[in-house]
PDB file of C-alpha atoms in Angstrom:
ATOM      1  CA  PRO A   1      46.505  57.898 -18.318  1.00  0.00           C
ATOM      2  CA  GLU A   2      48.875  57.477 -21.226  1.00  0.00           C
ATOM      3  CA  LEU A   3      52.047  57.497 -19.123  1.00  0.00           C
ATOM      4  CA  VAL A   4      50.740  54.641 -16.952  1.00  0.00           C
ATOM      5  CA  SER A   5      49.923  52.616 -20.057  1.00  0.00           C
ATOM      6  CA  GLU A   6      53.378  53.243 -21.509  1.00  0.00           C
ATOM      7  CA  MET A   7      55.165  52.195 -18.323  1.00  0.00           C
ATOM      8  CA  ASP A   8      52.989  49.090 -18.009  1.00  0.00           C
ATOM      9  CA  ARG A   9      54.116  48.106 -21.501  1.00  0.00           C
ATOM     10  CA  VAL A  10      57.754  48.771 -20.623  1.00  0.00           C
ATOM     11  CA  ARG A  11      57.424  46.569 -17.529  1.00  0.00           C
ATOM     12  CA  GLU A  12      55.882  43.789 -19.626  1.00  0.00           C
ATOM     13  CA  VAL A  13      58.811  43.898 -22.042  1.00  0.00           C
ATOM     14  CA  CYS A  14      61.382  43.875 -19.242  1.00  0.00           C
ATOM     15  CA  SER A  15      59.651  41.072 -17.323  1.00  0.00           C
ATOM     16  CA  ALA A  16      59.320  38.895 -20.426  1.00  0.00           C
ATOM     17  CA  THR A  17      62.963  39.504 -21.353  1.00  0.00           C
ATOM     18  CA  LEU A  18      64.244  38.655 -17.879  1.00  0.00           C
ATOM     19  CA  ALA A  19      62.107  35.507 -17.865  1.00  0.00           C
ATOM     20  CA  LEU A  20      63.558  34.574 -21.258  1.00  0.00           C
ATOM     21  CA  ARG A  21      67.078  35.152 -19.938  1.00  0.00           C
ATOM     22  CA  ALA A  22      66.341  32.803 -17.045  1.00  0.00           C
ATOM     23  CA  ALA A  23      64.879  30.161 -19.361  1.00  0.00           C
ATOM     24  CA  GLN A  24      67.970  30.341 -21.588  1.00  0.00           C
ATOM     25  CA  ASN A  25      70.420  30.381 -18.646  1.00  0.00           C
ATOM     26  CA  ALA A  26      71.683  33.775 -19.801  1.00  0.00           C
ATOM     27  CA  ARG A  27      72.647  35.465 -16.541  1.00  0.00           C
ATOM     28  CA  VAL A  28      71.590  39.089 -16.228  1.00  0.00           C
ATOM     29  CA  ARG A  29      75.128  40.382 -15.602  1.00  0.00           C
ATOM     30  CA  GLN A  30      76.206  39.082 -19.021  1.00  0.00           C
ATOM     31  CA  PRO A  31      75.565  41.810 -21.616  1.00  0.00           C
ATOM     32  CA  LEU A  32      73.860  40.693 -24.818  1.00  0.00           C
ATOM     33  CA  ALA A  33      74.050  42.370 -28.205  1.00  0.00           C
ATOM     34  CA  GLU A  34      70.404  42.908 -29.093  1.00  0.00           C
ATOM     35  CA  LEU A  35      66.791  42.612 -27.992  1.00  0.00           C
ATOM     36  CA  VAL A  36      64.059  42.664 -30.618  1.00  0.00           C
ATOM     37  CA  VAL A  37      60.507  43.486 -29.535  1.00  0.00           C
ATOM     38  CA  ALA A  38      58.141  42.378 -32.280  1.00  0.00           C
ATOM     39  CA  GLY A  39      54.391  42.918 -32.467  1.00  0.00           C
ATOM     40  CA  ARG A  40      51.733  45.571 -32.605  1.00  0.00           C
ATOM     41  CA  ASP A  41      51.174  48.752 -30.612  1.00  0.00           C
ATOM     42  CA  LEU A  42      54.855  49.239 -29.830  1.00  0.00           C
ATOM     43  CA  GLU A  43      55.232  52.913 -30.682  1.00  0.00           C
ATOM     44  CA  LYS A  44      54.385  53.837 -27.085  1.00  0.00           C
ATOM     45  CA  ILE A  45      57.620  52.256 -25.806  1.00  0.00           C
ATOM     46  CA  ASP A  46      59.877  53.892 -28.397  1.00  0.00           C
ATOM     47  CA  PRO A  47      60.933  56.726 -26.012  1.00  0.00           C
ATOM     48  CA  TYR A  48      61.994  54.138 -23.413  1.00  0.00           C
ATOM     49  CA  LEU A  49      64.325  51.907 -25.417  1.00  0.00           C
ATOM     50  CA  ASP A  50      67.428  53.067 -23.533  1.00  0.00           C
ATOM     51  CA  LEU A  51      65.684  52.350 -20.230  1.00  0.00           C
ATOM     52  CA  ILE A  52      64.719  48.857 -21.393  1.00  0.00           C
ATOM     53  CA  ALA A  53      68.242  48.176 -22.654  1.00  0.00           C
ATOM     54  CA  ASP A  54      69.664  49.143 -19.268  1.00  0.00           C
ATOM     55  CA  GLU A  55      67.133  47.081 -17.312  1.00  0.00           C
ATOM     56  CA  VAL A  56      67.719  43.858 -19.248  1.00  0.00           C
ATOM     57  CA  ASN A  57      71.427  44.481 -20.022  1.00  0.00           C
ATOM     58  CA  VAL A  58      71.481  44.550 -23.809  1.00  0.00           C
ATOM     59  CA  LYS A  59      73.397  46.888 -26.105  1.00  0.00           C
ATOM     60  CA  LYS A  60      70.490  47.689 -28.399  1.00  0.00           C
ATOM     61  CA  VAL A  61      66.691  47.371 -28.502  1.00  0.00           C
ATOM     62  CA  VAL A  62      64.992  47.113 -31.904  1.00  0.00           C
ATOM     63  CA  LEU A  63      61.255  47.355 -32.586  1.00  0.00           C
ATOM     64  CA  SER A  64      59.603  45.277 -35.313  1.00  0.00           C
ATOM     65  CA  GLU A  65      56.065  44.593 -36.497  1.00  0.00           C
ATOM     66  CA  GLU A  66      56.974  41.158 -37.863  1.00  0.00           C
ATOM     67  CA  ILE A  67      56.336  38.480 -35.250  1.00  0.00           C
ATOM     68  CA  GLU A  68      56.275  35.929 -38.077  1.00  0.00           C
ATOM     69  CA  ALA A  69      59.954  36.535 -38.773  1.00  0.00           C
ATOM     70  CA  TYR A  70      60.779  34.998 -35.404  1.00  0.00           C
ATOM     71  CA  ALA A  71      57.876  32.797 -34.322  1.00  0.00           C
ATOM     72  CA  SER A  72      54.246  31.857 -34.801  1.00  0.00           C
ATOM     73  CA  PHE A  73      51.395  31.249 -32.421  1.00  0.00           C
ATOM     74  CA  GLY A  74      49.611  27.925 -32.238  1.00  0.00           C
ATOM     75  CA  LEU A  75      45.994  27.699 -31.138  1.00  0.00           C
ATOM     76  CA  LYS A  76      44.762  25.090 -28.662  1.00  0.00           C
ATOM     77  CA  VAL A  77      41.026  25.091 -28.090  1.00  0.00           C
ATOM     78  CA  ASP A  78      39.438  23.991 -24.832  1.00  0.00           C
ATOM     79  CA  ALA A  79      37.322  21.119 -26.108  1.00  0.00           C
ATOM     80  CA  LYS A  80      35.707  20.468 -22.749  1.00  0.00           C
ATOM     81  CA  ARG A  81      34.521  24.047 -22.462  1.00  0.00           C
ATOM     82  CA  LEU A  82      33.536  24.443 -26.130  1.00  0.00           C
ATOM     83  CA  GLU A  83      31.727  21.182 -26.811  1.00  0.00           C
ATOM     84  CA  PRO A  84      28.458  22.098 -25.037  1.00  0.00           C
ATOM     85  CA  ARG A  85      28.279  25.272 -27.141  1.00  0.00           C
ATOM     86  CA  LEU A  86      29.471  23.978 -30.501  1.00  0.00           C
ATOM     87  CA  GLY A  87      28.089  20.432 -30.413  1.00  0.00           C
ATOM     88  CA  PRO A  88      28.556  18.700 -33.785  1.00  0.00           C
ATOM     89  CA  HIS A  89      30.780  21.535 -35.052  1.00  0.00           C
ATOM     90  CA  MET A  90      33.453  20.744 -32.473  1.00  0.00           C
ATOM     91  CA  LYS A  91      35.507  18.473 -34.748  1.00  0.00           C
ATOM     92  CA  GLU A  92      35.470  21.090 -37.486  1.00  0.00           C
ATOM     93  CA  VAL A  93      36.760  23.766 -35.128  1.00  0.00           C
ATOM     94  CA  ILE A  94      39.532  21.532 -33.748  1.00  0.00           C
ATOM     95  CA  LYS A  95      40.644  20.615 -37.274  1.00  0.00           C
ATOM     96  CA  ALA A  96      40.734  24.266 -38.334  1.00  0.00           C
ATOM     97  CA  SER A  97      42.696  25.264 -35.227  1.00  0.00           C
ATOM     98  CA  LYS A  98      45.366  22.641 -35.910  1.00  0.00           C
ATOM     99  CA  GLU A  99      45.648  23.699 -39.555  1.00  0.00           C
ATOM    100  CA  GLY A 100      46.096  27.354 -38.653  1.00  0.00           C
ATOM    101  CA  ARG A 101      42.800  28.479 -40.206  1.00  0.00           C
ATOM    102  CA  TRP A 102      41.981  31.093 -37.585  1.00  0.00           C
ATOM    103  CA  THR A 103      42.507  34.775 -36.888  1.00  0.00           C
ATOM    104  CA  ALA A 104      42.981  36.723 -33.674  1.00  0.00           C
ATOM    105  CA  SER A 105      41.267  40.033 -32.995  1.00  0.00           C
ATOM    106  CA  ALA A 106      42.433  42.981 -30.933  1.00  0.00           C
ATOM    107  CA  ASP A 107      39.880  42.175 -28.209  1.00  0.00           C
ATOM    108  CA  ASP A 108      41.434  38.752 -27.469  1.00  0.00           C
ATOM    109  CA  LYS A 109      38.849  36.778 -29.408  1.00  0.00           C
ATOM    110  CA  ILE A 110      39.569  34.103 -31.991  1.00  0.00           C
ATOM    111  CA  GLN A 111      37.609  33.686 -35.217  1.00  0.00           C
ATOM    112  CA  ILE A 112      37.401  30.172 -36.692  1.00  0.00           C
ATOM    113  CA  GLY A 113      35.076  30.137 -39.661  1.00  0.00           C
ATOM    114  CA  GLU A 114      31.695  31.291 -38.447  1.00  0.00           C
ATOM    115  CA  PHE A 115      32.559  30.716 -34.791  1.00  0.00           C
ATOM    116  CA  GLU A 116      34.042  33.204 -32.356  1.00  0.00           C
ATOM    117  CA  LEU A 117      36.002  31.922 -29.370  1.00  0.00           C
ATOM    118  CA  GLU A 118      36.202  33.811 -26.114  1.00  0.00           C
ATOM    119  CA  GLU A 119      39.515  34.214 -24.282  1.00  0.00           C
ATOM    120  CA  SER A 120      38.576  31.509 -21.765  1.00  0.00           C
ATOM    121  CA  GLU A 121      37.961  28.959 -24.541  1.00  0.00           C
ATOM    122  CA  TYR A 122      41.481  28.719 -25.958  1.00  0.00           C
ATOM    123  CA  THR A 123      45.181  29.146 -25.269  1.00  0.00           C
ATOM    124  CA  LEU A 124      47.901  30.427 -27.583  1.00  0.00           C
ATOM    125  CA  THR A 125      51.282  28.719 -27.599  1.00  0.00           C
ATOM    126  CA  LEU A 126      54.403  30.438 -28.902  1.00  0.00           C
ATOM    127  CA  GLN A 127      56.295  28.379 -31.485  1.00  0.00           C
ATOM    128  CA  PRO A 128      59.741  29.903 -32.141  1.00  0.00           C
ATOM    129  CA  ARG A 129      61.481  29.415 -35.465  1.00  0.00           C
ATOM    130  CA  GLU A 130      64.570  27.231 -35.359  1.00  0.00           C
ATOM    131  CA  GLY A 131      67.415  28.872 -33.463  1.00  0.00           C
ATOM    132  CA  VAL A 132      65.255  31.739 -32.137  1.00  0.00           C
ATOM    133  CA  ALA A 133      65.050  32.494 -28.409  1.00  0.00           C
ATOM    134  CA  CYS A 134      61.797  34.324 -27.744  1.00  0.00           C
ATOM    135  CA  GLN A 135      58.953  34.771 -25.297  1.00  0.00           C
ATOM    136  CA  ALA A 136      55.483  36.231 -25.602  1.00  0.00           C
ATOM    137  CA  LEU A 137      54.229  39.235 -23.680  1.00  0.00           C
ATOM    138  CA  PRO A 138      51.148  38.625 -21.496  1.00  0.00           C
ATOM    139  CA  GLY A 139      48.636  39.683 -24.143  1.00  0.00           C
ATOM    140  CA  ASN A 140      50.242  37.522 -26.870  1.00  0.00           C
ATOM    141  CA  ASP A 141      50.283  40.609 -29.102  1.00  0.00           C
ATOM    142  CA  ALA A 142      54.063  40.938 -29.028  1.00  0.00           C
ATOM    143  CA  ILE A 143      57.184  38.902 -28.340  1.00  0.00           C
ATOM    144  CA  VAL A 144      60.709  39.569 -27.155  1.00  0.00           C
ATOM    145  CA  VAL A 145      63.638  37.993 -29.007  1.00  0.00           C
ATOM    146  CA  LEU A 146      67.171  37.818 -27.616  1.00  0.00           C
ATOM    147  CA  ASP A 147      70.402  37.496 -29.552  1.00  0.00           C
ATOM    148  CA  LEU A 148      72.316  35.014 -27.379  1.00  0.00           C
ATOM    149  CA  ASP A 149      75.521  34.971 -29.428  1.00  0.00           C
ATOM    150  CA  LEU A 150      78.447  36.188 -27.329  1.00  0.00           C
ATOM    151  CA  THR A 151      81.428  38.002 -28.815  1.00  0.00           C
ATOM    152  CA  PRO A 152      84.757  38.122 -26.954  1.00  0.00           C
ATOM    153  CA  GLU A 153      84.013  41.760 -26.110  1.00  0.00           C
ATOM    154  CA  LEU A 154      80.646  40.892 -24.552  1.00  0.00           C
ATOM    155  CA  ILE A 155      82.178  38.037 -22.553  1.00  0.00           C
ATOM    156  CA  SER A 156      84.894  40.352 -21.269  1.00  0.00           C
ATOM    157  CA  GLU A 157      82.330  42.958 -20.227  1.00  0.00           C
ATOM    158  CA  GLY A 158      80.335  40.282 -18.417  1.00  0.00           C
ATOM    159  CA  MET A 159      83.460  39.316 -16.476  1.00  0.00           C
ATOM    160  CA  ALA A 160      84.043  42.959 -15.588  1.00  0.00           C
ATOM    161  CA  ARG A 161      80.512  43.137 -14.191  1.00  0.00           C
ATOM    162  CA  ASP A 162      81.248  40.039 -12.103  1.00  0.00           C
ATOM    163  CA  ILE A 163      84.353  41.782 -10.755  1.00  0.00           C
ATOM    164  CA  VAL A 164      82.237  44.782  -9.796  1.00  0.00           C
ATOM    165  CA  ARG A 165      79.751  42.553  -7.969  1.00  0.00           C
ATOM    166  CA  ILE A 166      82.525  40.829  -5.997  1.00  0.00           C
ATOM    167  CA  VAL A 167      84.217  44.090  -5.026  1.00  0.00           C
ATOM    168  CA  GLN A 168      80.910  45.688  -4.055  1.00  0.00           C
ATOM    169  CA  GLN A 169      80.175  42.737  -1.784  1.00  0.00           C
ATOM    170  CA  ALA A 170      83.673  43.057  -0.270  1.00  0.00           C
ATOM    171  CA  ARG A 171      83.044  46.745   0.389  1.00  0.00           C
ATOM    172  CA  LYS A 172      79.802  45.874   2.158  1.00  0.00           C
ATOM    173  CA  ASP A 173      81.415  43.074   4.188  1.00  0.00           C
ATOM    174  CA  SER A 174      84.197  45.477   5.198  1.00  0.00           C
ATOM    175  CA  GLY A 175      81.699  47.945   6.648  1.00  0.00           C
ATOM    176  CA  LEU A 176      82.723  50.771   4.335  1.00  0.00           C
ATOM    177  CA  ASP A 177      80.442  53.722   3.787  1.00  0.00           C
ATOM    178  CA  VAL A 178      78.849  53.817   0.356  1.00  0.00           C
ATOM    179  CA  ALA A 179      80.733  57.053  -0.384  1.00  0.00           C
ATOM    180  CA  ASP A 180      84.162  55.797   0.720  1.00  0.00           C
ATOM    181  CA  ARG A 181      86.804  55.727  -1.994  1.00  0.00           C
ATOM    182  CA  ILE A 182      89.192  52.804  -1.895  1.00  0.00           C
ATOM    183  CA  ARG A 183      92.514  51.371  -2.939  1.00  0.00           C
ATOM    184  CA  LEU A 184      91.952  47.968  -4.510  1.00  0.00           C
ATOM    185  CA  ASP A 185      94.697  45.346  -4.819  1.00  0.00           C
ATOM    186  CA  LEU A 186      93.286  42.658  -7.097  1.00  0.00           C
ATOM    187  CA  PRO A 187      95.913  40.256  -8.507  1.00  0.00           C
ATOM    188  CA  LEU A 188      93.943  38.571 -11.278  1.00  0.00           C
ATOM    189  CA  GLU A 189      95.496  36.469 -14.035  1.00  0.00           C
ATOM    190  CA  GLY A 190      94.669  35.441 -17.592  1.00  0.00           C
ATOM    191  CA  GLU A 191      91.336  36.421 -19.082  1.00  0.00           C
ATOM    192  CA  TRP A 192      90.115  37.905 -15.801  1.00  0.00           C
ATOM    193  CA  ARG A 193      93.089  40.249 -15.677  1.00  0.00           C
ATOM    194  CA  GLN A 194      92.489  41.185 -19.311  1.00  0.00           C
ATOM    195  CA  ALA A 195      88.820  41.912 -18.615  1.00  0.00           C
ATOM    196  CA  LEU A 196      89.799  44.139 -15.692  1.00  0.00           C
ATOM    197  CA  GLU A 197      92.326  45.990 -17.823  1.00  0.00           C
ATOM    198  CA  ASP A 198      89.846  46.396 -20.679  1.00  0.00           C
ATOM    199  CA  PHE A 199      87.176  47.781 -18.348  1.00  0.00           C
ATOM    200  CA  ARG A 200      89.432  49.406 -15.794  1.00  0.00           C
ATOM    201  CA  GLU A 201      87.586  52.736 -15.883  1.00  0.00           C
ATOM    202  CA  TYR A 202      84.152  51.086 -15.574  1.00  0.00           C
ATOM    203  CA  VAL A 203      85.207  48.900 -12.625  1.00  0.00           C
ATOM    204  CA  SER A 204      86.858  51.842 -10.894  1.00  0.00           C
ATOM    205  CA  GLU A 205      83.804  54.064 -11.311  1.00  0.00           C
ATOM    206  CA  GLN A 206      81.352  51.421 -10.123  1.00  0.00           C
ATOM    207  CA  THR A 207      83.378  50.480  -7.045  1.00  0.00           C
ATOM    208  CA  LEU A 208      84.697  53.973  -6.168  1.00  0.00           C
ATOM    209  CA  THR A 209      88.252  52.740  -6.634  1.00  0.00           C
ATOM    210  CA  ALA A 210      90.747  55.603  -6.589  1.00  0.00           C
ATOM    211  CA  GLU A 211      93.805  53.340  -6.795  1.00  0.00           C
ATOM    212  CA  LEU A 212      93.778  50.006  -8.615  1.00  0.00           C
ATOM    213  CA  HIS A 213      96.759  47.647  -8.399  1.00  0.00           C
ATOM    214  CA  LEU A 214      97.051  44.230 -10.051  1.00  0.00           C
ATOM    215  CA  ASP A 215     100.237  42.988  -8.388  1.00  0.00           C
ATOM    216  CA  PRO A 216     100.164  40.162  -5.805  1.00  0.00           C
ATOM    217  CA  ILE A 217      99.370  41.238  -2.247  1.00  0.00           C
ATOM    218  CA  LYS A 218     102.463  41.507  -0.069  1.00  0.00           C
ATOM    219  CA  GLU A 219     100.880  42.260   3.305  1.00  0.00           C
ATOM    220  CA  PRO A 220     100.458  39.149   5.464  1.00  0.00           C
ATOM    221  CA  GLN A 221      96.899  38.351   6.446  1.00  0.00           C
ATOM    222  CA  GLY A 222      96.023  39.464   9.936  1.00  0.00           C
ATOM    223  CA  ASP A 223      98.839  42.020  10.240  1.00  0.00           C
ATOM    224  CA  PRO A 224      97.518  44.430  12.894  1.00  0.00           C
ATOM    225  CA  GLY A 225      99.563  47.254  11.374  1.00  0.00           C
ATOM    226  CA  SER A 226      97.923  47.009   7.975  1.00  0.00           C
ATOM    227  CA  ASP A 227      94.963  49.116   6.941  1.00  0.00           C
ATOM    228  CA  ASN A 228      94.135  46.650   4.204  1.00  0.00           C
ATOM    229  CA  ILE A 229      91.015  44.507   4.588  1.00  0.00           C
ATOM    230  CA  LEU A 230      91.669  41.097   3.057  1.00  0.00           C
ATOM    231  CA  HIS A 231      89.113  39.039   1.179  1.00  0.00           C
ATOM    232  CA  THR A 232      89.018  35.843  -0.861  1.00  0.00           C
ATOM    233  CA  ALA A 233      86.642  35.282  -3.780  1.00  0.00           C
ATOM    234  CA  ARG A 234      86.304  32.886  -6.685  1.00  0.00           C
ATOM    235  CA  PHE A 235      87.020  34.153 -10.164  1.00  0.00           C
ATOM    236  CA  GLY A 236      86.271  31.542 -12.809  1.00  0.00           C
ATOM    237  CA  GLY A 237      86.645  28.705 -10.309  1.00  0.00           C
ATOM    238  CA  VAL A 238      89.956  29.991  -8.868  1.00  0.00           C
ATOM    239  CA  ASP A 239      90.223  31.424  -5.365  1.00  0.00           C
ATOM    240  CA  VAL A 240      91.894  34.835  -5.416  1.00  0.00           C
ATOM    241  CA  ARG A 241      92.971  36.784  -2.338  1.00  0.00           C
ATOM    242  CA  PHE A 242      92.620  40.546  -2.700  1.00  0.00           C
ATOM    243  CA  SER A 243      92.523  43.551  -0.442  1.00  0.00           C
ATOM    244  CA  LEU A 244      90.913  46.946  -0.214  1.00  0.00           C
ATOM    245  CA  SER A 245      91.453  49.919   2.019  1.00  0.00           C
ATOM    246  CA  ARG A 246      89.865  53.295   2.496  1.00  0.00           C
ATOM    247  CA  VAL A 247      91.738  56.240   0.994  1.00  0.00           C
ATOM    248  CA  SER A 248      91.503  59.862   2.065  1.00  0.00           C
ATOM    249  CA  ASP A 249      89.955  62.414  -0.270  1.00  0.00           C
TER     250      ASP A 249
END
């Protein structure tokens, strides 16, 4: 079925991109500007670009047919497996493979001169161009390329996502219902405070915060008369004490 094939391709793109993020130490909560998917047979994923962007946390997904603009594939033949079949022609095939005198077909076979190599007789290695972060999809017919350059706006959004994660964990630790709206007292400073102010609406929506206050907490910890639930978390290496409490609708 066509839909199954399309979703399989989407999953391949997302898996390869997340693996590339991990290899480049680009944490998933940090938004990136752009993902390029380059290769053949990509029109089937065109309707799902927004879904892919959301899954891998990028602002934009671009499709391209030009793998060569970002990387090339190197061919490594399996000499041990090929030698019984090719005999005296083995050296010729190895030389041609190293010089790039080969072509790949749509059925995963490699043509080197008059010889055709089966999928089990070779491996393809992705060779990125200088400064390019990319990874091949399983069939080696496409690659994903990430723009790893971070603008101040992207960094700030990444910090806001970290704030959301911390507050969500605090909600869970406090035993709140997932639908409970809260007052959040979060006295951040410096760039963390700026990130929270820049993405105040996003943080509030994601954490169901009805009231957000950035002033230092005045209630003493452990006060039995306080409805506030106190927590401590690290923001950029600094321990910050904050509180949340359930608010009525």
